[in-house]
Short mmCIF file of C-alpha atoms in Angstrom, two decimals:
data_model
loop_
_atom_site.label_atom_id
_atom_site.label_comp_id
_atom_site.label_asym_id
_atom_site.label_seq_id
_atom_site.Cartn_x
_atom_site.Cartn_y
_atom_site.Cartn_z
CA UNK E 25 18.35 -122.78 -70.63
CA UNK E 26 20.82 -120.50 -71.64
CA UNK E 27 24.33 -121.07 -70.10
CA UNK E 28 27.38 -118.86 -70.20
CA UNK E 29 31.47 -119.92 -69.48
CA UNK E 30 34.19 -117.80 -68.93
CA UNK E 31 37.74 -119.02 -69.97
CA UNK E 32 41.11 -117.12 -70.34
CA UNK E 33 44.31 -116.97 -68.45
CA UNK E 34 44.03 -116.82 -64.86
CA UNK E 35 47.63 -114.86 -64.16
CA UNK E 36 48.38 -111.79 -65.83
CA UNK E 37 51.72 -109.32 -65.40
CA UNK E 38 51.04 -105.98 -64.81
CA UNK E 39 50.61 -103.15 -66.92
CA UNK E 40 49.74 -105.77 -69.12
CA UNK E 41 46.19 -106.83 -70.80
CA UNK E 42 43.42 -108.94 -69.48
CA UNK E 43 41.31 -110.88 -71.61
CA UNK E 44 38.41 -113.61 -71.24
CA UNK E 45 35.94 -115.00 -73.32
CA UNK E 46 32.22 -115.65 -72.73
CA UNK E 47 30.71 -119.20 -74.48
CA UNK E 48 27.26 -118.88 -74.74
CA UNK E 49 25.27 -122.15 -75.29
CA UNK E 50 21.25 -122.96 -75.10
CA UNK E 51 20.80 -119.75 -76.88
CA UNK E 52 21.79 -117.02 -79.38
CA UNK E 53 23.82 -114.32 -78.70
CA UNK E 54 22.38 -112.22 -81.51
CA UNK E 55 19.77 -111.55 -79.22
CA UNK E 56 19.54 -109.53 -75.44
CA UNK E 57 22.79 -107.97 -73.86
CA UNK E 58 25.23 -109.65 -71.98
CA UNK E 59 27.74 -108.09 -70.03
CA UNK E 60 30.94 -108.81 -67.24
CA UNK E 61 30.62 -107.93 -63.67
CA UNK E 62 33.77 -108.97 -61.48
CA UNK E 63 34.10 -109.14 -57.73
CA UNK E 64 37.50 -108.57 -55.90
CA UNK E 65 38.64 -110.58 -53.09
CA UNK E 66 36.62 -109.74 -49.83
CA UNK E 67 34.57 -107.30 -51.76
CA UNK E 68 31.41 -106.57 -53.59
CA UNK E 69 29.96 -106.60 -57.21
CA UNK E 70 31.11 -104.07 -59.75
CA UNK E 71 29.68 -103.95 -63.29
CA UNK E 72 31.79 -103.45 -65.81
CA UNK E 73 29.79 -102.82 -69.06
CA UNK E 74 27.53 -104.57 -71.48
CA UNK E 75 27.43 -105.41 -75.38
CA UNK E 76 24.31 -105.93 -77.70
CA UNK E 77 24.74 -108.48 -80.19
CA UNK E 78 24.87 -105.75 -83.09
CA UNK E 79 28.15 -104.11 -81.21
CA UNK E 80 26.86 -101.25 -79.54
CA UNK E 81 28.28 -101.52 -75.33
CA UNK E 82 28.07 -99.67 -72.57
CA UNK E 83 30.96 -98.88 -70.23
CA UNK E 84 31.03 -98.74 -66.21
CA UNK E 85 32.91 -95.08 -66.37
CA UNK E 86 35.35 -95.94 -63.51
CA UNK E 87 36.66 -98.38 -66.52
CA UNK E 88 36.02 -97.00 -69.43
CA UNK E 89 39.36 -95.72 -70.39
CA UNK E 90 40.67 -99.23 -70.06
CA UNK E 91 37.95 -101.79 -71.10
CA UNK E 92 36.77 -102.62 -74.20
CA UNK E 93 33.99 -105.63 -75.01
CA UNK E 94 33.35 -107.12 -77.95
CA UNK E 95 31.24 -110.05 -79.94
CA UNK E 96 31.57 -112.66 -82.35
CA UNK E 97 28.62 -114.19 -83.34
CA UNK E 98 29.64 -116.91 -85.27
CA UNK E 99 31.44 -118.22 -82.20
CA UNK E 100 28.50 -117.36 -79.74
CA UNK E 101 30.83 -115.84 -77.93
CA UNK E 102 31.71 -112.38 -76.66
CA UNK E 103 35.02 -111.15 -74.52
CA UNK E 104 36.47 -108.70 -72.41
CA UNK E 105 39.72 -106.79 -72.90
CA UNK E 106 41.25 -104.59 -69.80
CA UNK E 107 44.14 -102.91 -70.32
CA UNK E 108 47.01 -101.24 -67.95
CA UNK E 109 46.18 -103.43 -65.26
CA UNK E 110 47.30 -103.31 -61.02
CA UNK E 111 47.31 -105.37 -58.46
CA UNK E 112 43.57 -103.56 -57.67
CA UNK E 113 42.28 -105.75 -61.24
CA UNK E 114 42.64 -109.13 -59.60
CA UNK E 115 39.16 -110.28 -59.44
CA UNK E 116 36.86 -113.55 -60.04
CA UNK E 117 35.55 -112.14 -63.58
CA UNK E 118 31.74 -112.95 -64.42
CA UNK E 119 29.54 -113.01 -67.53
CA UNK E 120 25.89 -113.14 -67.83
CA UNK E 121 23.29 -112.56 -70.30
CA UNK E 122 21.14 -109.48 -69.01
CA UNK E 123 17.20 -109.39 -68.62
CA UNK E 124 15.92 -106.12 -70.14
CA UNK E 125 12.15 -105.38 -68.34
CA UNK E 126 10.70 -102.43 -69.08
CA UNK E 127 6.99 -101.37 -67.67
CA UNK E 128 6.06 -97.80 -67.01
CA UNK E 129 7.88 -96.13 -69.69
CA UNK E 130 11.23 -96.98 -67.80
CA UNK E 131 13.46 -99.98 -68.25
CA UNK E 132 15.42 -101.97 -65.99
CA UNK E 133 18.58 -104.60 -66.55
CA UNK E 134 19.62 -107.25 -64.62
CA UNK E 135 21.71 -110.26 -64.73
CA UNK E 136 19.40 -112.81 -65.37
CA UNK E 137 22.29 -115.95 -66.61
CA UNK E 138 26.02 -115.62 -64.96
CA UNK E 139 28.86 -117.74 -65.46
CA UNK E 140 30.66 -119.99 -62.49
CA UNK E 141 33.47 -116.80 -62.87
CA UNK E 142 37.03 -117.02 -63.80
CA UNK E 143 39.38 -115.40 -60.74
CA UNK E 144 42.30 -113.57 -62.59
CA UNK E 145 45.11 -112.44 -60.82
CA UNK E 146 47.25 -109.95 -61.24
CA UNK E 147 50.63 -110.54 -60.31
CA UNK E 148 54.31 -110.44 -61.43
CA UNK L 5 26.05 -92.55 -59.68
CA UNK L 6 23.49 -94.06 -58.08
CA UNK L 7 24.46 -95.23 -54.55
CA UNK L 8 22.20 -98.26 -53.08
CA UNK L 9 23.26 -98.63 -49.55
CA UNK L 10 21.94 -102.04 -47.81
CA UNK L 11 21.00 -102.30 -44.33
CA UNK L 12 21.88 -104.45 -42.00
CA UNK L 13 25.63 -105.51 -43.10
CA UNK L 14 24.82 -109.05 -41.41
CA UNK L 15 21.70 -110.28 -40.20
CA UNK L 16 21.84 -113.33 -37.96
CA UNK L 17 18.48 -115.26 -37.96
CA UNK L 18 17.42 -118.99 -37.51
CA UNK L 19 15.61 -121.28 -40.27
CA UNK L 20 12.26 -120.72 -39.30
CA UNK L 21 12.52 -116.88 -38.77
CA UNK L 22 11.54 -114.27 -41.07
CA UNK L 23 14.54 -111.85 -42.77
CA UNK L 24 14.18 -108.40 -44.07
CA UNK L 25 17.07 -106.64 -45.79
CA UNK L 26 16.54 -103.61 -47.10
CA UNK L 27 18.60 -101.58 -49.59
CA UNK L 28 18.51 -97.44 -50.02
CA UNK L 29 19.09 -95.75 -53.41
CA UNK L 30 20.88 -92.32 -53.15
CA UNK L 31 18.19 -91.29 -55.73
CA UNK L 32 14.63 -92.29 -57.21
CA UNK L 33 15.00 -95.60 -59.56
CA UNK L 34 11.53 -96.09 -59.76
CA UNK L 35 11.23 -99.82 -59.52
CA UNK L 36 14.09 -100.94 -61.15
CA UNK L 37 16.00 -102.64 -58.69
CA UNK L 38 17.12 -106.48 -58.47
CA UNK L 39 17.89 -108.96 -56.26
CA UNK L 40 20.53 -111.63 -55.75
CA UNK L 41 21.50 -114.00 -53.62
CA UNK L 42 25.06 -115.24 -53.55
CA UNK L 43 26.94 -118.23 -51.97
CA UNK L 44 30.61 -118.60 -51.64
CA UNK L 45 32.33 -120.32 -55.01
CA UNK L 46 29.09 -119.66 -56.55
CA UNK L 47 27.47 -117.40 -59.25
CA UNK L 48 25.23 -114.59 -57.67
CA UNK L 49 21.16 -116.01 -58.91
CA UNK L 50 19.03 -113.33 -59.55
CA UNK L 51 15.65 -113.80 -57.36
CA UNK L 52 13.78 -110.85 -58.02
CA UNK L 53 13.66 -108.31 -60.58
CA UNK L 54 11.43 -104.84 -61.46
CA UNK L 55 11.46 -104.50 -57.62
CA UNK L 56 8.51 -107.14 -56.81
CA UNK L 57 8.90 -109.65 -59.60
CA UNK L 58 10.46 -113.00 -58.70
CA UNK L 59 12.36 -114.75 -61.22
CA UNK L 60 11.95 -118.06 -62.77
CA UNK L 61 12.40 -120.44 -60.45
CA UNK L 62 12.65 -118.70 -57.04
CA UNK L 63 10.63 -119.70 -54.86
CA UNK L 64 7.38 -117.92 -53.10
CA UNK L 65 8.87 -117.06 -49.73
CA UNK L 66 10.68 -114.74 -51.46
CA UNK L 67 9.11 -111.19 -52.31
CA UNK L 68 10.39 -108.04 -52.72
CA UNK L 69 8.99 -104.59 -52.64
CA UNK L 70 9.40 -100.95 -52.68
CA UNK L 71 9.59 -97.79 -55.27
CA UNK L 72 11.79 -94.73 -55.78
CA UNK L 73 14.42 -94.99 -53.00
CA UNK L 74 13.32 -97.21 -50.21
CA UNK L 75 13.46 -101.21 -51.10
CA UNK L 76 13.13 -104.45 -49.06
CA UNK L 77 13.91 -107.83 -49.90
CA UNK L 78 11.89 -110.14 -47.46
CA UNK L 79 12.20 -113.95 -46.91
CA UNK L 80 8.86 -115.40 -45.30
CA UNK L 81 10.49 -118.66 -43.53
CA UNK L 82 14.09 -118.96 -43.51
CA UNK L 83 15.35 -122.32 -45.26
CA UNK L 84 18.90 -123.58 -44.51
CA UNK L 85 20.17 -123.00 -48.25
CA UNK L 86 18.82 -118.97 -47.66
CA UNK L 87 22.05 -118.39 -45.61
CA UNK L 88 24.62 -116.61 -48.25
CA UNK L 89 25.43 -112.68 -49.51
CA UNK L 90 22.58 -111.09 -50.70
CA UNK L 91 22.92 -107.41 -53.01
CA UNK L 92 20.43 -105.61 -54.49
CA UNK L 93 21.32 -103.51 -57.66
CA UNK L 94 19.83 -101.06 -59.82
CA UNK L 95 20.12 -99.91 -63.19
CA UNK L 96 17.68 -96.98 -64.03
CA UNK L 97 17.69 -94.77 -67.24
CA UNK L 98 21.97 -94.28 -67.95
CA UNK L 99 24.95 -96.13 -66.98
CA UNK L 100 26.53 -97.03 -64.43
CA UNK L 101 24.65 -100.10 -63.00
CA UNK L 102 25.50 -100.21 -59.33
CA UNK L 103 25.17 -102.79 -56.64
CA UNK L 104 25.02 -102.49 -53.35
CA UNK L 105 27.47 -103.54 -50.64
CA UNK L 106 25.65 -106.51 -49.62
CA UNK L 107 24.22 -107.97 -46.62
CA UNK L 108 25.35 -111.49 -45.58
CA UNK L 109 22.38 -113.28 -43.71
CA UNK L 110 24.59 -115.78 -41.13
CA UNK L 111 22.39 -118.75 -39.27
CA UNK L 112 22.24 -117.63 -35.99
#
């Protein structure tokens, strides 16, 4: 079974950058999409984008100036890099490998794996 | 943007009973709509998936069902461990994927 842990500093100054790191063992990485969501304190789920193993992400576009997601498949790994960030950023940070599903002609993702989450806070 | 709204915000039930939770999308999805169920300190476990499929692993008093806009996630017999945050979220032809606001099932 595939499982997924986030790591990366868990205080960050802002206006500064925010990045984490995915490990994925029981599986490749050059396969399916994986992605971050991140929940702030007291409130829901937001996505924030997905990568495929050959590079190609998409972008959640209330981020997408500041977020950028990359992978390194040597490492099984993949990371997330926010930039600029407030006080609003702090968040427990997920990854998770997605489930692609299609049927119908249409296709669906969800989060099939997730992480235990890493809670960053912004602070100075 | 596709909005999902969920309905009710809490739902207070005892093991035994049967839950619904239902979630709204501001526009057709078809049936692409998940699932999850999330516990405090926890990672959110997907249960079902494609609107009706369950998972691996999740158990069969959990079903889901629904098409376009109108979704419900149903538990048959309420277990003690069922109490936690439940969202649905969909993610149709183009980004974003959205979630809903979630609906936290409290043992009554």
């Amino acid at each position: 079974q595939v499982q997924l842990q986030e790591s990366g500093p868990g205080l960050v100054k802002p206006s500064e950058a925010l990045s984490l790191t995915c490990t994925v063992s029981g599986g490749s990485i050059s396969t399916y999409l994986w992605s971050w969501i991140r929940q702030p304190p007291g409130k829901g789920l937001e996505w924030i984008g997905f990568i495929y193993y050959t590079g190609s992400t998409a972008y959640n576009p209330s981020l997408k100036s500041r977020v950028s997601i990359s992978v390194d498949t040597s490492k099984n790994q993949f990371s997330l890099r926010l930039s600029s960030v407030t006080t609003a950023d702090t968040a427990v940070y997920y990854c998770a490998k997605l489930l692609r599903y299609c049927a119908g002609g249409s296709c669906g993702d969800y989060f099939e794996y997730w992480g235990q989450g890493s809670l960053v806070t912004v602070s100075s | 943007e596709i909005v999902l709204t969920q309905s009710p915000v809490t739902l207070s039930l005892s093991p035994g009973e049967r839950a619904t939770l239902s979630c709204r999308a501001s526009q057709s999805v078809g049936t692409s709509l998940g699932w999850y169920q999330h516990k405090p300190g926890r990672a959110p476990r997907l249960l079902i998936y494609d609107a009706s499929i369950r998972a691996t692993g999740i158990p069969a008093r959990f079903s889901g069902s629904g098409s376009g806009t109108d979704f419900s996630l149903t538990i048959s017999s309420l277990e003690p461990e069922d109490f936690a945050i439940y969202y649905c979220q969909q993610r149709s032809n183009s980004p974003p994927i959205t979630f809903g606001q979630g609906t936290r099932l409290d043992i009554k």
